[in-house]
Every structure is written in structure tokens, then in C-alpha cells.
Amino acid sequence: MDALNKKTVEDLEVSGKRVLVRCDFNVPLKDGVITSDKRIVASLPTIKYLIDNNAKVILCSHLGRPKGEFKPEFSLAPVAARLAELLGKEVKMATDVVGESAQALSASLNDGDVMLIENVRFHKEETKNDPEFSKKLADLADLYVNDAFGSAHRAHSSTTGVADYIPAACGYLIQKEISFIGGALANPKRPLVAILGGAKVSDKIGVITNLLDKCDTIIVGGGMAYTFMKSLGYSIGTSLLEEDRVEDAKQMMETAKAKGVNFLIPVDNKVGKEYDPNTEAQIINSDEIPDGWMGLDIGPKTQELFANAIKGSGTVIWNGPMGVSEWENFAQGTIAVATAVAESGAISIIGGGDSAAAVQKLGFADKMSHISTGGGASLEFLEGKELPGIVALNNK
Ligand code: AMP
């Protein structure tokens, strides 16, 4: 896999050089105040490496969706302030993206200095991957480092186009994503077990199709499992169903059988009367779901079935909760699976987005080997797609 062969920040001669770093500073803001600085903290290893190695550090990112216009509420200035606190040193803030302010500041940097340019999405050219805009970004620097995995599946100027003009490598965050996800796909410690859950089959068809060629076991839970049950002819009451995916679900299970992949779906469920956290609930076998009831979590027999399949695995890839894990009454299946993964001793890789949030909220974050920083990007990676933000980087 090509992704495993990309240059990293340590392969560049950065001393005395201006290095443009694409970070993911898309932080949650409320009334101009950052409500979580997790993404800023995550970017520190790459930034500190560059400072320690005497680079002139020029940071860039998008924030929200300003739709190609300068809008003060989407300014990165609060990020510069927080980053300065975390680094214990000044972070100079440009008042534009590639204009006079950014150019003058980047030309004035001393070795080890850090600056941040304004939100790249203040220019509509950014999301169009416009070559002229990419060139202007590249002109601010001598070298480019991409550390924004969450945006690596987008071919934008600051994630992709800029690499056409200056040498390009990945930072530590992307390097970790590549080595865990790319490594699990290319050369996994076996058995390789994939656990897929969440609401929609349609979001995960590409992932399952790709993993059918690679995994020893595929486990399907969550709302998407009911489309699989339907394809076996079961009544699923008012559970989530994607009618137009029933045939795909059937096909995937047949392919698994033909390939000798162990394919597991729930054998029992915690069903509720209504889609409500406090709804009346009961445990029901998968082929006995009564009319008017909906599956909102996997049942105890399924927890055991899945836990046994996870035990002894070498690598686990997990994307999507086993039920409505936001609700205490329907979180047990996800907790049971998280416990099994944590106890398995396997290399454990958790997809971004909802799965990462569930694992964090339920208190299992430090028990996992890798929690991806990108939701959409990690899914596309698992689908076997090439991510433009990674493809654009120079090979070793
Ligand atoms: P996704 O974004 O596809 O990973 O889906 C995550 C969402 O799926 C979470 O908000 C869960 O509440 C939801 N979910 C998981 N299982 C079920 C289920 N059985 N019925 C309805 N929603 C579910």
C-alpha cells in the first residue's frame, strides 16, 4: 500500500526552512470561546518537533464553513491564543490567508518562530483545489507538512494542491493513522476482526466490501444489523431498515460464506416500544421481534457471541456503536464489545466520529491502541480508497 511509503516530517531537512503545516484546528466554538482544545493539543507533537528543529513554522487550517468569504466569527484568532498558551510561546496571527499580512509575517519569521494564517476557507478557491490559490499557499513556505487527517479525504488546496509546488510530507498525526489503519489493511496481525455498527448500512457497504477480502471475522451490530436480519426473512418490527439495501446485505453474507469469512449478526436484541431513552424494553431473539417493537441494542447472547469472536483476535477494527449507546438503557451492547476489545490484547483501531465519541464517553479511550481523528477519512481509508491528502505527499 502506497500510503505506508510516504515521507514524514522527520524525512525533511527543516532547519532554517519555512514549513507550512496543514493542521486540523476545526475546533468547537461558542460565542468566540473554544469549548474543546483537543484538536489543538493533538497537533502539538508535529509543531514542537518543527520548533525544536529550528524550522519557521507557518500553520494553516479550516474552521467551520465560512463559504469562501471573510467572516470574523470563523477567524482562527482564538486558536492562535490557545496554541500560544499550550506552547508557552508567541504565535503570530496573520490577518489574511495568502495576502500581504501572511506574506510579510512569513518573510519575517526567525528559526523556531510560529505563525498562523487565517481560515483557508475564507477563499472559495480552497475547496475547489484551485491551482493558483494552491501556489499562493505554497509561496509562503519552502516545505509542506499535512497533519490534518480529518480533511485528508478532501482534495482541497491546503490538503492536496499545495503539494504540487513544494516538497510534501505527513506530520505525526497522519503518520499514526497511516501506520495503524494502513498497517491493519495491508499486513494485519491475525485474526483480523472488523466490528461494524451504527445507523446506516449504506454508509458501511464500501467498508464491508473491502474488508470481506481481508478479514477473518466481520461482526455487524447496531441499527444497520436489522437490514441484514430482514434479508434472512426475519420480521424486524419497527427497527431501522434500509429497504433498498436488503439485497446488498444478502449478497455480502453470501460473499462472506464463499470466502470463508466468519460473518456474525445479532442473535438477540434489546427491543423498545418507542425510540425513546426510557421506553419499555425487552430481550427478544432476532427471529422473533414482535410487530411494533424496535431493536435498539444487541442482547446478552449476542454480547457473548461477539465477545467470543473478539477474544484471541490479533487486530480489531471497530466503527459504529452496537446500539443507541447515547442512552444508558441501550448502551450495554457497546460497553460489552468495548470491554471485549479492551481485554483481547489485540491491536485495536477505532474509527472516528460516533465510535470514537462512544468509546471516549464510556471510558475506554485509553484501552484502545488507536482512535482515529477522522470520521469520513477513516471510513474512506477502510473502504480502500486513496485519500487525496495522503496521495499528494512525496514517497520515501
Ligand atoms: P453512525 O453515524 O452510522 O456510526 O451511527 C451512529 C448512530 O447510530 C448513533 O447515534 C446511534 O444512536 C445510532 N444507532 C445505533 N444502533 C441503533 C439502533 N439499533 N437503532 C437506531 N439507532 C441506532
CSV table of C-alpha atoms and ligand atoms in Angstrom, one decimal:
chain,number,residue,atom,x,y,z
A,1,MET,CA,0.0,0.0,0.0
A,2,ASP,CA,1.4,3.3,-1.1
A,3,ALA,CA,0.2,5.2,2.0
A,4,LEU,CA,2.7,3.3,4.1
A,5,ASN,CA,5.6,4.6,1.9
A,6,LYS,CA,5.0,8.4,2.5
A,7,LYS,CA,7.7,10.8,3.7
A,8,THR,CA,7.2,12.0,7.2
A,9,VAL,CA,8.2,15.3,8.8
A,10,GLU,CA,11.4,13.6,10.0
A,11,ASP,CA,12.4,12.9,6.4
A,12,LEU,CA,12.5,16.6,5.6
A,13,GLU,CA,15.5,19.0,6.3
A,14,VAL,CA,13.5,21.6,8.2
A,15,SER,CA,16.2,23.6,9.9
A,16,GLY,CA,16.1,27.3,8.8
A,17,LYS,CA,13.2,26.4,6.4
A,18,ARG,CA,9.7,27.9,6.3
A,19,VAL,CA,7.3,24.9,6.8
A,20,LEU,CA,3.6,25.2,6.0
A,21,VAL,CA,1.7,22.8,8.2
A,22,ARG,CA,-1.9,21.9,7.5
A,23,CYS,CA,-3.5,21.3,10.9
A,24,ASP,CA,-7.0,20.4,11.9
A,25,PHE,CA,-7.9,23.4,14.0
A,26,ASN,CA,-11.6,22.9,13.3
A,27,VAL,CA,-12.4,23.3,17.0
A,28,PRO,CA,-15.9,23.8,18.5
A,29,LEU,CA,-16.5,27.4,19.4
A,30,LYS,CA,-19.3,29.0,21.5
A,31,ASP,CA,-19.5,32.8,21.4
A,32,GLY,CA,-15.9,33.0,20.3
A,33,VAL,CA,-14.6,30.7,23.0
A,34,ILE,CA,-13.1,27.3,22.3
A,35,THR,CA,-15.1,24.7,24.1
A,36,SER,CA,-12.6,21.8,23.4
A,37,ASP,CA,-9.0,22.2,22.6
A,38,LYS,CA,-8.4,18.5,21.9
A,39,ARG,CA,-7.6,19.1,18.3
A,40,ILE,CA,-5.1,21.8,19.1
A,41,VAL,CA,-3.4,19.6,21.7
A,42,ALA,CA,-3.3,16.7,19.2
A,43,SER,CA,-1.3,18.9,16.8
A,44,LEU,CA,1.4,19.8,19.3
A,45,PRO,CA,3.9,16.9,18.6
A,46,THR,CA,4.4,17.9,15.0
A,47,ILE,CA,4.6,21.6,15.8
A,48,LYS,CA,7.0,21.1,18.7
A,49,TYR,CA,9.2,18.9,16.5
A,50,LEU,CA,9.5,21.7,14.0
A,51,ILE,CA,10.2,24.3,16.6
A,52,ASP,CA,12.9,22.1,18.2
A,53,ASN,CA,14.4,21.5,14.8
A,54,ASN,CA,14.7,25.3,14.1
A,55,ALA,CA,12.0,25.5,11.4
A,56,LYS,CA,10.0,28.6,10.7
A,57,VAL,CA,6.5,27.3,11.4
A,58,ILE,CA,3.5,28.5,9.3
A,59,LEU,CA,0.3,26.9,10.4
A,60,CYS,CA,-3.0,26.8,8.5
A,61,SER,CA,-6.4,25.2,8.9
A,62,HIS,CA,-10.0,25.5,8.1
A,63,LEU,CA,-12.6,26.3,10.7
A,64,GLY,CA,-16.3,25.8,10.1
A,65,ARG,CA,-18.0,26.7,6.8
A,66,PRO,CA,-17.5,30.4,6.0
A,67,LYS,CA,-18.3,29.6,2.3
A,68,GLY,CA,-15.4,31.4,0.7
A,69,GLU,CA,-15.9,34.8,2.5
A,70,PHE,CA,-14.1,36.5,5.3
A,71,LYS,CA,-16.4,36.1,8.3
A,72,PRO,CA,-15.0,37.2,11.7
A,73,GLU,CA,-16.9,34.5,13.6
A,74,PHE,CA,-14.8,31.9,11.7
A,75,SER,CA,-11.5,33.6,12.5
A,76,LEU,CA,-8.7,31.3,13.7
A,77,ALA,CA,-7.5,34.0,16.2
A,78,PRO,CA,-8.9,32.2,19.3
A,79,VAL,CA,-6.8,29.1,18.1
A,80,ALA,CA,-3.6,31.2,17.9
A,81,ALA,CA,-4.2,32.4,21.5
A,82,ARG,CA,-4.8,28.9,22.9
A,83,LEU,CA,-1.9,27.5,21.0
A,84,ALA,CA,0.4,30.2,22.4
A,85,GLU,CA,-0.7,29.2,25.9
A,86,LEU,CA,-0.1,25.5,25.2
A,87,LEU,CA,3.3,26.1,23.6
A,88,GLY,CA,4.4,28.8,26.0
A,89,LYS,CA,5.5,31.0,23.2
A,90,GLU,CA,4.1,33.6,20.9
A,91,VAL,CA,2.0,32.6,17.9
A,92,LYS,CA,1.8,35.4,15.4
A,93,MET,CA,-1.6,35.7,13.8
A,94,ALA,CA,-1.9,36.9,10.1
A,95,THR,CA,-5.0,38.9,9.3
A,96,ASP,CA,-5.4,37.2,5.9
A,97,VAL,CA,-4.7,33.9,4.3
A,98,VAL,CA,-2.3,34.5,1.5
A,99,GLY,CA,-2.3,38.3,1.3
A,100,GLU,CA,0.1,41.0,2.5
A,101,SER,CA,-0.2,40.2,6.1
A,102,ALA,CA,0.5,36.4,5.7
A,103,GLN,CA,3.4,37.2,3.2
A,104,ALA,CA,5.0,39.8,5.4
A,105,LEU,CA,4.8,37.7,8.5
A,106,SER,CA,6.1,34.5,6.8
A,107,ALA,CA,9.1,36.5,5.5
A,108,SER,CA,9.9,37.9,8.9
A,109,LEU,CA,10.0,34.6,10.9
A,110,ASN,CA,13.1,33.6,12.7
A,111,ASP,CA,14.1,30.0,13.2
A,112,GLY,CA,11.7,28.4,15.8
A,113,ASP,CA,9.0,31.1,15.4
A,114,VAL,CA,5.4,30.1,14.9
A,115,MET,CA,2.6,31.8,12.9
A,116,LEU,CA,-0.9,31.0,11.9
A,117,ILE,CA,-2.6,32.3,8.8
A,118,GLU,CA,-6.4,32.9,8.6
A,119,ASN,CA,-9.0,30.3,7.9
A,120,VAL,CA,-8.2,28.8,4.4
A,121,ARG,CA,-11.9,28.6,3.7
A,122,PHE,CA,-12.1,32.4,3.6
A,123,HIS,CA,-11.2,31.8,-0.1
A,124,LYS,CA,-13.6,29.9,-2.2
A,125,GLU,CA,-10.7,28.6,-4.2
A,126,GLU,CA,-9.6,26.4,-1.3
A,127,THR,CA,-12.4,23.8,-1.6
A,128,LYS,CA,-12.0,23.9,-5.4
A,129,ASN,CA,-8.4,22.9,-5.1
A,130,ASP,CA,-7.6,25.9,-7.4
A,131,PRO,CA,-4.0,25.7,-8.7
A,132,GLU,CA,-3.4,29.4,-8.4
A,133,PHE,CA,-4.5,29.5,-4.8
A,134,SER,CA,-2.5,26.4,-4.0
A,135,LYS,CA,0.5,28.1,-5.5
A,136,LYS,CA,0.0,31.2,-3.3
A,137,LEU,CA,-0.2,29.0,-0.2
A,138,ALA,CA,3.0,27.2,-1.3
A,139,ASP,CA,4.7,30.5,-1.9
A,140,LEU,CA,4.5,31.3,1.8
A,141,ALA,CA,6.8,28.3,2.5
A,142,ASP,CA,9.7,26.1,1.4
A,143,LEU,CA,8.2,22.8,2.6
A,144,TYR,CA,4.7,21.4,3.3
A,145,VAL,CA,3.5,19.1,6.1
A,146,ASN,CA,0.0,17.7,6.2
A,147,ASP,CA,-1.2,16.7,9.7
A,148,ALA,CA,-5.0,17.1,9.1
A,149,PHE,CA,-6.2,13.5,8.8
A,150,GLY,CA,-9.8,14.6,9.2
A,151,SER,CA,-9.6,16.5,5.9
A,152,ALA,CA,-7.3,14.1,4.1
A,153,HIS,CA,-10.3,12.7,2.1
A,154,ARG,CA,-10.9,16.1,0.6
A,155,ALA,CA,-8.9,17.3,-2.4
A,156,HIS,CA,-8.6,21.0,-1.4
A,157,SER,CA,-5.8,23.4,-2.0
A,158,SER,CA,-4.4,23.3,1.6
A,159,THR,CA,-4.7,19.5,1.8
A,160,THR,CA,-3.6,18.5,-1.7
A,161,GLY,CA,-3.0,21.2,-4.3
A,162,VAL,CA,-0.2,22.9,-2.3
A,163,ALA,CA,1.9,19.6,-2.6
A,164,ASP,CA,2.3,20.2,-6.3
A,165,TYR,CA,4.6,23.1,-5.7
A,166,ILE,CA,6.8,22.3,-2.7
A,167,PRO,CA,8.2,19.1,-1.1
A,168,ALA,CA,5.5,17.4,1.0
A,169,ALA,CA,5.4,15.0,3.9
A,170,CYS,CA,3.0,13.9,6.7
A,171,GLY,CA,3.1,15.0,10.3
A,172,TYR,CA,2.9,12.7,13.3
A,173,LEU,CA,-0.9,12.5,13.4
A,174,ILE,CA,-1.3,11.4,9.8
A,175,GLN,CA,1.7,9.1,10.2
A,176,LYS,CA,-0.1,7.4,13.1
A,177,GLU,CA,-3.3,7.0,11.2
A,178,ILE,CA,-1.4,5.5,8.2
A,179,SER,CA,0.6,3.1,10.3
A,180,PHE,CA,-2.4,1.8,12.2
A,181,ILE,CA,-5.2,1.8,9.6
A,182,GLY,CA,-2.9,1.2,6.6
A,183,GLY,CA,-0.9,-1.4,8.5
A,184,ALA,CA,-4.1,-3.2,9.6
A,185,LEU,CA,-5.3,-3.4,6.0
A,186,ALA,CA,-2.0,-4.3,4.4
A,187,ASN,CA,-0.4,-6.6,6.9
A,188,PRO,CA,-2.6,-7.3,9.9
A,189,LYS,CA,-1.7,-9.3,12.9
A,190,ARG,CA,-4.3,-12.1,12.6
A,191,PRO,CA,-7.0,-13.0,13.2
A,192,LEU,CA,-8.3,-9.7,11.9
A,193,VAL,CA,-11.8,-8.9,13.2
A,194,ALA,CA,-13.9,-6.0,12.0
A,195,ILE,CA,-16.9,-4.7,14.1
A,196,LEU,CA,-19.3,-2.5,12.2
A,197,GLY,CA,-22.3,-0.8,13.7
A,198,GLY,CA,-24.1,2.5,13.7
A,199,ALA,CA,-27.3,3.5,12.0
A,200,LYS,CA,-26.8,3.0,8.3
A,201,VAL,CA,-25.8,0.1,6.1
A,202,SER,CA,-25.4,2.4,3.2
A,203,ASP,CA,-22.6,4.2,4.9
A,204,LYS,CA,-20.7,1.0,5.5
A,205,ILE,CA,-21.2,-1.1,2.4
A,206,GLY,CA,-17.9,0.1,0.9
A,207,VAL,CA,-16.1,-0.8,4.1
A,208,ILE,CA,-17.6,-4.2,4.4
A,209,THR,CA,-17.0,-5.0,0.7
A,210,ASN,CA,-13.3,-4.1,1.1
A,211,LEU,CA,-12.9,-5.9,4.4
A,212,LEU,CA,-14.5,-9.1,3.1
A,213,ASP,CA,-11.2,-9.6,1.2
A,214,LYS,CA,-9.1,-9.0,4.3
A,215,CYS,CA,-10.9,-10.1,7.5
A,216,ASP,CA,-11.2,-13.4,9.2
A,217,THR,CA,-14.4,-12.3,11.0
A,218,ILE,CA,-16.9,-9.5,10.4
A,219,ILE,CA,-19.3,-8.6,13.1
A,220,VAL,CA,-22.3,-6.4,12.4
A,221,GLY,CA,-24.4,-4.8,15.1
A,222,GLY,CA,-26.3,-1.5,15.7
A,223,GLY,CA,-29.2,-0.2,13.6
A,224,MET,CA,-27.7,-1.5,10.4
A,225,ALA,CA,-27.9,-5.1,11.6
A,226,TYR,CA,-31.7,-5.1,11.0
A,227,THR,CA,-31.4,-4.8,7.3
A,228,PHE,CA,-29.2,-8.0,7.4
A,229,MET,CA,-31.9,-9.7,9.5
A,230,LYS,CA,-34.6,-8.6,7.1
A,231,SER,CA,-32.5,-10.2,4.2
A,232,LEU,CA,-32.7,-13.5,6.1
A,233,GLY,CA,-36.5,-13.2,6.0
A,234,TYR,CA,-36.9,-12.2,9.7
A,235,SER,CA,-39.6,-9.8,10.8
A,236,ILE,CA,-37.9,-6.8,12.4
A,237,GLY,CA,-40.8,-4.8,13.7
A,238,THR,CA,-40.2,-1.0,13.6
A,239,SER,CA,-36.4,-1.4,13.7
A,240,LEU,CA,-34.2,0.7,11.3
A,241,LEU,CA,-34.4,-0.7,7.8
A,242,GLU,CA,-32.9,0.3,4.5
A,243,GLU,CA,-35.2,-1.5,2.2
A,244,ASP,CA,-33.1,-0.7,-0.9
A,245,ARG,CA,-30.1,-2.3,0.8
A,246,VAL,CA,-31.6,-5.7,1.7
A,247,GLU,CA,-30.3,-7.3,-1.4
A,248,ASP,CA,-26.8,-5.9,-0.8
A,249,ALA,CA,-26.9,-7.2,2.8
A,250,LYS,CA,-27.8,-10.7,1.5
A,251,GLN,CA,-25.1,-10.5,-1.1
A,252,MET,CA,-22.5,-9.5,1.5
A,253,MET,CA,-23.3,-12.5,3.7
A,254,GLU,CA,-23.2,-14.9,0.7
A,255,THR,CA,-19.8,-13.5,-0.3
A,256,ALA,CA,-18.6,-13.9,3.2
A,257,LYS,CA,-19.6,-17.6,3.1
A,258,ALA,CA,-17.9,-18.1,-0.2
A,259,LYS,CA,-14.7,-16.6,1.0
A,260,GLY,CA,-14.8,-18.4,4.4
A,261,VAL,CA,-15.2,-15.2,6.4
A,262,ASN,CA,-17.0,-15.7,9.7
A,263,PHE,CA,-19.9,-13.2,9.4
A,264,LEU,CA,-21.8,-12.5,12.6
A,265,ILE,CA,-25.1,-10.6,13.1
A,266,PRO,CA,-27.1,-10.4,16.4
A,267,VAL,CA,-28.9,-13.5,17.6
A,268,ASP,CA,-30.9,-11.5,20.2
A,269,ASN,CA,-31.8,-7.8,20.8
A,270,LYS,CA,-32.9,-5.4,23.4
A,271,VAL,CA,-36.1,-4.0,21.7
A,272,GLY,CA,-38.1,-1.0,22.8
A,273,LYS,CA,-41.6,0.1,22.2
A,274,GLU,CA,-40.6,3.6,21.0
A,275,TYR,CA,-37.5,5.5,20.0
A,276,ASP,CA,-37.1,7.0,23.5
A,277,PRO,CA,-34.4,6.6,26.2
A,278,ASN,CA,-36.9,5.4,28.8
A,279,THR,CA,-39.1,3.3,26.6
A,280,GLU,CA,-40.4,-0.1,27.8
A,281,ALA,CA,-37.9,-2.7,26.7
A,282,GLN,CA,-37.5,-6.5,26.5
A,283,ILE,CA,-34.9,-9.0,25.2
A,284,ILE,CA,-36.0,-10.9,22.1
A,285,ASN,CA,-34.4,-13.3,19.7
A,286,SER,CA,-33.6,-12.0,16.3
A,287,ASP,CA,-36.2,-14.1,14.5
A,288,GLU,CA,-39.0,-13.3,17.0
A,289,ILE,CA,-39.1,-9.5,17.0
A,290,PRO,CA,-42.8,-8.6,17.5
A,291,ASP,CA,-44.7,-6.1,15.4
A,292,GLY,CA,-44.5,-2.6,16.9
A,293,TRP,CA,-41.1,-3.1,18.6
A,294,MET,CA,-37.7,-1.8,17.5
A,295,GLY,CA,-34.2,-3.2,18.1
A,296,LEU,CA,-32.2,-0.6,20.0
A,297,ASP,CA,-29.3,-2.7,21.2
A,298,ILE,CA,-27.8,-6.1,20.9
A,299,GLY,CA,-29.0,-8.7,23.5
A,300,PRO,CA,-27.0,-10.7,26.1
A,301,LYS,CA,-26.5,-13.8,24.0
A,302,THR,CA,-25.1,-11.6,21.2
A,303,GLN,CA,-22.8,-9.8,23.6
A,304,GLU,CA,-21.3,-13.2,24.4
A,305,LEU,CA,-21.2,-14.3,20.8
A,306,PHE,CA,-19.4,-11.2,19.8
A,307,ALA,CA,-17.1,-11.2,22.8
A,308,ASN,CA,-16.0,-14.7,22.0
A,309,ALA,CA,-15.3,-13.8,18.4
A,310,ILE,CA,-13.2,-10.8,19.6
A,311,LYS,CA,-11.3,-12.9,22.2
A,312,GLY,CA,-8.0,-14.1,20.7
A,313,SER,CA,-8.0,-11.7,17.8
A,314,GLY,CA,-4.8,-10.1,16.7
A,315,THR,CA,-6.3,-6.9,15.2
A,316,VAL,CA,-9.7,-5.3,15.7
A,317,ILE,CA,-11.1,-2.6,13.5
A,318,TRP,CA,-14.2,-1.0,15.0
A,319,ASN,CA,-16.6,1.5,13.5
A,320,GLY,CA,-20.0,2.3,14.9
A,321,PRO,CA,-21.9,1.6,18.1
A,322,MET,CA,-23.8,-1.7,18.8
A,323,GLY,CA,-27.0,0.2,19.8
A,324,VAL,CA,-28.2,3.6,20.8
A,325,SER,CA,-25.2,3.9,23.1
A,326,GLU,CA,-26.0,7.6,23.9
A,327,TRP,CA,-28.9,6.2,26.1
A,328,GLU,CA,-27.9,4.3,29.2
A,329,ASN,CA,-30.6,1.7,28.8
A,330,PHE,CA,-29.3,0.8,25.3
A,331,ALA,CA,-25.5,1.2,25.9
A,332,GLN,CA,-24.9,-2.2,27.3
A,333,GLY,CA,-24.0,-3.9,24.0
A,334,THR,CA,-21.5,-1.3,23.1
A,335,ILE,CA,-20.0,-1.4,26.6
A,336,ALA,CA,-19.7,-5.2,26.3
A,337,VAL,CA,-18.0,-5.1,23.0
A,338,ALA,CA,-15.7,-2.3,24.2
A,339,THR,CA,-14.8,-4.4,27.2
A,340,ALA,CA,-14.1,-7.4,25.0
A,341,VAL,CA,-11.9,-5.4,22.7
A,342,ALA,CA,-10.0,-3.9,25.6
A,343,GLU,CA,-9.4,-7.3,27.2
A,344,SER,CA,-8.5,-9.0,23.9
A,345,GLY,CA,-4.9,-7.6,23.9
A,346,ALA,CA,-5.4,-7.1,20.1
A,347,ILE,CA,-4.2,-4.1,18.2
A,348,SER,CA,-7.5,-2.1,18.4
A,349,ILE,CA,-8.4,0.6,15.9
A,350,ILE,CA,-11.5,2.8,16.5
A,351,GLY,CA,-13.0,4.7,13.6
A,352,GLY,CA,-13.5,8.4,14.1
A,353,GLY,CA,-16.8,10.2,14.6
A,354,ASP,CA,-19.5,8.4,16.6
A,355,SER,CA,-17.4,5.4,17.5
A,356,ALA,CA,-14.6,7.5,18.9
A,357,ALA,CA,-17.1,9.6,20.9
A,358,ALA,CA,-18.8,6.4,22.3
A,359,VAL,CA,-15.5,4.8,23.3
A,360,GLN,CA,-14.4,8.1,25.0
A,361,LYS,CA,-17.7,8.7,26.7
A,362,LEU,CA,-17.9,5.1,28.0
A,363,GLY,CA,-14.4,5.4,29.4
A,364,PHE,CA,-12.5,3.0,27.2
A,365,ALA,CA,-10.3,5.5,25.3
A,366,ASP,CA,-7.0,4.7,27.0
A,367,LYS,CA,-7.6,1.0,26.4
A,368,MET,CA,-7.5,1.2,22.6
A,369,SER,CA,-4.4,1.2,20.5
A,370,HIS,CA,-5.6,3.9,18.1
A,371,ILE,CA,-8.6,6.2,18.0
A,372,SER,CA,-8.8,7.8,14.6
A,373,THR,CA,-9.0,11.6,14.4
A,374,GLY,CA,-11.1,11.5,11.2
A,375,GLY,CA,-14.6,10.2,10.7
A,376,GLY,CA,-15.2,10.4,7.0
A,377,ALA,CA,-11.5,10.0,6.3
A,378,SER,CA,-11.2,6.8,8.3
A,379,LEU,CA,-14.2,5.3,6.6
A,380,GLU,CA,-12.8,6.1,3.1
A,381,PHE,CA,-9.4,4.6,4.2
A,382,LEU,CA,-11.2,1.4,5.3
A,383,GLU,CA,-13.0,1.3,2.0
A,384,GLY,CA,-9.7,1.0,0.3
A,385,LYS,CA,-10.0,4.4,-1.3
A,386,GLU,CA,-6.9,6.5,-1.8
A,387,LEU,CA,-7.1,9.7,0.2
A,388,PRO,CA,-6.1,12.8,-1.9
A,389,GLY,CA,-4.4,14.4,1.1
A,390,ILE,CA,-2.1,11.3,1.5
A,391,VAL,CA,-1.6,10.5,-2.2
A,392,ALA,CA,-0.3,14.1,-2.7
A,393,LEU,CA,2.6,13.5,-0.3
A,394,ASN,CA,6.1,12.6,-1.5
A,395,ASN,CA,7.1,8.9,-1.4
A,396,LYS,CA,10.2,7.9,0.6
B,1,AMP,P1,-23.2,6.0,12.6
B,1,AMP,O1,-23.1,7.5,12.5
B,1,AMP,O2,-23.7,5.4,11.3
B,1,AMP,O3,-21.9,5.4,13.1
B,1,AMP,O4,-24.3,5.8,13.6
B,1,AMP,C1,-24.2,6.1,15.0
B,1,AMP,C2,-25.6,6.3,15.4
B,1,AMP,O5,-26.3,5.1,15.3
B,1,AMP,C3,-25.7,6.6,16.9
B,1,AMP,O6,-26.3,7.9,17.0
B,1,AMP,C4,-26.7,5.6,17.5
B,1,AMP,O7,-27.6,6.1,18.3
B,1,AMP,C5,-27.3,5.0,16.2
B,1,AMP,N1,-27.8,3.6,16.4
B,1,AMP,C6,-27.1,2.6,16.7
B,1,AMP,N2,-27.9,1.5,16.8
B,1,AMP,C7,-29.1,1.9,16.6
B,1,AMP,C8,-30.4,1.2,16.6
B,1,AMP,N3,-30.5,-0.1,16.8
B,1,AMP,N4,-31.5,1.9,16.3
B,1,AMP,C9,-31.4,3.2,16.0
B,1,AMP,N5,-30.2,3.9,16.0
B,1,AMP,C10,-29.1,3.2,16.3
